[in-house]
CSV table of C-alpha atoms in Angstrom, one decimal:
chain,number,residue,atom,x,y,z
A,1,UNK,CA,154.0,-58.4,11.2
A,2,UNK,CA,152.0,-58.0,8.1
A,3,UNK,CA,149.8,-54.9,7.6
A,4,UNK,CA,147.8,-53.9,4.5
A,5,UNK,CA,146.6,-50.4,4.1
A,6,UNK,CA,143.8,-49.8,1.7
A,7,UNK,CA,143.7,-46.1,0.8
A,8,UNK,CA,140.7,-46.2,-1.4
A,9,UNK,CA,138.1,-48.1,0.5
A,10,UNK,CA,139.6,-49.0,3.9
A,11,UNK,CA,139.0,-46.0,6.1
A,12,UNK,CA,141.5,-43.7,7.9
A,13,UNK,CA,145.0,-45.2,7.5
A,14,UNK,CA,145.9,-44.6,11.2
A,15,UNK,CA,142.8,-46.5,12.1
A,16,UNK,CA,143.7,-49.4,9.8
A,17,UNK,CA,147.1,-49.6,11.3
A,18,UNK,CA,145.6,-49.5,14.9
A,19,UNK,CA,143.0,-52.1,14.1
A,20,UNK,CA,145.3,-54.5,12.4
A,21,UNK,CA,148.0,-54.4,15.1
A,22,UNK,CA,145.4,-54.7,17.7
A,23,UNK,CA,143.9,-57.8,16.1
A,24,UNK,CA,147.3,-59.4,15.5
A,25,UNK,CA,148.3,-58.9,19.2
A,26,UNK,CA,144.9,-60.2,20.5
A,27,UNK,CA,145.0,-63.3,18.2
A,28,UNK,CA,148.6,-64.1,19.2
A,29,UNK,CA,150.0,-63.5,15.8
A,30,UNK,CA,152.1,-60.8,17.5
A,31,UNK,CA,153.2,-62.3,20.8
A,32,UNK,CA,153.6,-60.5,24.0
A,33,UNK,CA,157.0,-58.8,24.1
A,34,UNK,CA,157.2,-58.6,20.2
A,35,UNK,CA,159.2,-55.4,19.3
A,36,UNK,CA,157.3,-53.3,16.8
A,37,UNK,CA,159.1,-51.3,14.0
A,38,UNK,CA,159.9,-47.7,14.8
A,39,UNK,CA,157.3,-45.2,13.8
A,40,UNK,CA,159.5,-44.0,11.0
A,41,UNK,CA,160.4,-47.5,9.9
A,42,UNK,CA,156.7,-48.7,9.8
A,43,UNK,CA,155.7,-45.4,8.0
A,44,UNK,CA,158.3,-46.0,5.4
A,45,UNK,CA,157.2,-49.8,5.0
A,46,UNK,CA,153.5,-48.7,4.5
A,47,UNK,CA,154.1,-45.6,2.5
A,48,UNK,CA,152.4,-43.4,5.2
A,49,UNK,CA,153.4,-40.3,7.1
A,50,UNK,CA,155.2,-40.8,10.3
A,51,UNK,CA,152.5,-38.8,12.1
A,52,UNK,CA,149.9,-41.3,10.9
A,53,UNK,CA,151.8,-44.2,12.4
A,54,UNK,CA,152.5,-42.3,15.5
A,55,UNK,CA,148.8,-41.6,16.0
A,56,UNK,CA,148.0,-45.3,15.7
A,57,UNK,CA,150.8,-46.2,18.1
A,58,UNK,CA,149.4,-43.6,20.6
A,59,UNK,CA,145.9,-45.1,20.3
A,60,UNK,CA,147.3,-48.6,20.8
A,61,UNK,CA,149.2,-47.6,23.9
A,62,UNK,CA,146.1,-45.8,25.4
A,63,UNK,CA,144.2,-49.1,24.7
A,64,UNK,CA,146.9,-51.1,26.5
A,65,UNK,CA,147.8,-53.2,23.4
A,66,UNK,CA,151.4,-51.8,23.1
A,67,UNK,CA,153.8,-50.2,25.5
A,68,UNK,CA,156.7,-47.9,24.7
A,69,UNK,CA,159.9,-48.5,26.7
A,70,UNK,CA,161.7,-45.2,25.8
A,71,UNK,CA,164.7,-45.7,23.7
A,72,UNK,CA,164.3,-49.5,23.9
A,73,UNK,CA,161.4,-49.4,21.6
A,74,UNK,CA,157.7,-50.3,21.3
A,75,UNK,CA,156.5,-53.7,22.4
A,76,UNK,CA,153.2,-55.7,22.4
A,77,UNK,CA,151.9,-55.5,25.9
A,78,UNK,CA,150.6,-58.2,28.0
A,79,UNK,CA,146.8,-58.3,28.5
A,80,UNK,CA,145.3,-58.9,31.9
A,81,UNK,CA,146.3,-57.9,35.3
A,82,UNK,CA,149.5,-56.2,36.4
A,83,UNK,CA,150.8,-59.5,37.8
A,84,UNK,CA,150.1,-61.2,34.4
A,85,UNK,CA,151.8,-58.4,32.7
A,86,UNK,CA,154.9,-58.6,34.9
A,87,UNK,CA,155.0,-62.4,34.6
A,88,UNK,CA,154.9,-62.1,30.8
A,89,UNK,CA,157.6,-59.5,30.8
A,90,UNK,CA,159.8,-61.7,33.0
A,91,UNK,CA,159.0,-64.7,30.7
A,92,UNK,CA,160.0,-62.7,27.7
A,93,UNK,CA,163.3,-61.7,29.3
A,94,UNK,CA,163.9,-65.3,30.2
A,95,UNK,CA,163.2,-66.6,26.7
A,96,UNK,CA,165.6,-64.0,25.2
A,97,UNK,CA,168.3,-64.8,27.7
A,98,UNK,CA,167.9,-68.5,27.1
A,99,UNK,CA,168.2,-67.9,23.3
A,100,UNK,CA,171.3,-65.8,23.7
A,101,UNK,CA,172.8,-68.6,25.9
A,102,UNK,CA,172.3,-71.1,23.0
A,103,UNK,CA,169.7,-73.2,24.7
A,104,UNK,CA,167.1,-75.0,22.5
A,105,UNK,CA,163.5,-74.4,23.1
A,106,UNK,CA,163.1,-77.7,24.8
A,107,UNK,CA,166.1,-77.0,27.1
A,108,UNK,CA,164.7,-73.6,28.0
A,109,UNK,CA,161.2,-75.1,28.7
A,110,UNK,CA,162.7,-77.8,30.9
A,111,UNK,CA,164.7,-75.3,32.9
A,112,UNK,CA,161.6,-73.2,33.3
A,113,UNK,CA,159.4,-76.1,34.4
A,114,UNK,CA,162.0,-77.3,37.0
A,115,UNK,CA,162.2,-73.8,38.4
A,116,UNK,CA,158.4,-73.5,38.6
A,117,UNK,CA,158.1,-76.9,40.3
A,118,UNK,CA,160.7,-75.9,42.9
A,119,UNK,CA,158.9,-72.5,43.5
A,120,UNK,CA,155.4,-74.0,43.9
A,121,UNK,CA,156.5,-77.0,46.0
A,122,UNK,CA,157.1,-74.8,49.0
């Protein structure tokens, strides 16, 4: 994730953070399930006050762009219906599990396609 804050000519810093994260999430540069830095961590990276980043995160959460999962962190949320969001969450969990198991991307895709064919063949 790359953010550039322009204090002189770019508008309110929290709005710049909000707009840039929102755009990157919508364009796919930040994929669904991407874990965002902590408020403090991002504030330090950008040289901003923690309250500024917290305000941007709250606005993004209100917009449905990100979701906070308590102590687990803040993640890019799935766009669309609740079913699509749940499917994206499940897919993210599967991808993480497959990676931890040492599967290549091709092996993980093959397993997912095989499972989908079986599920939809009913």
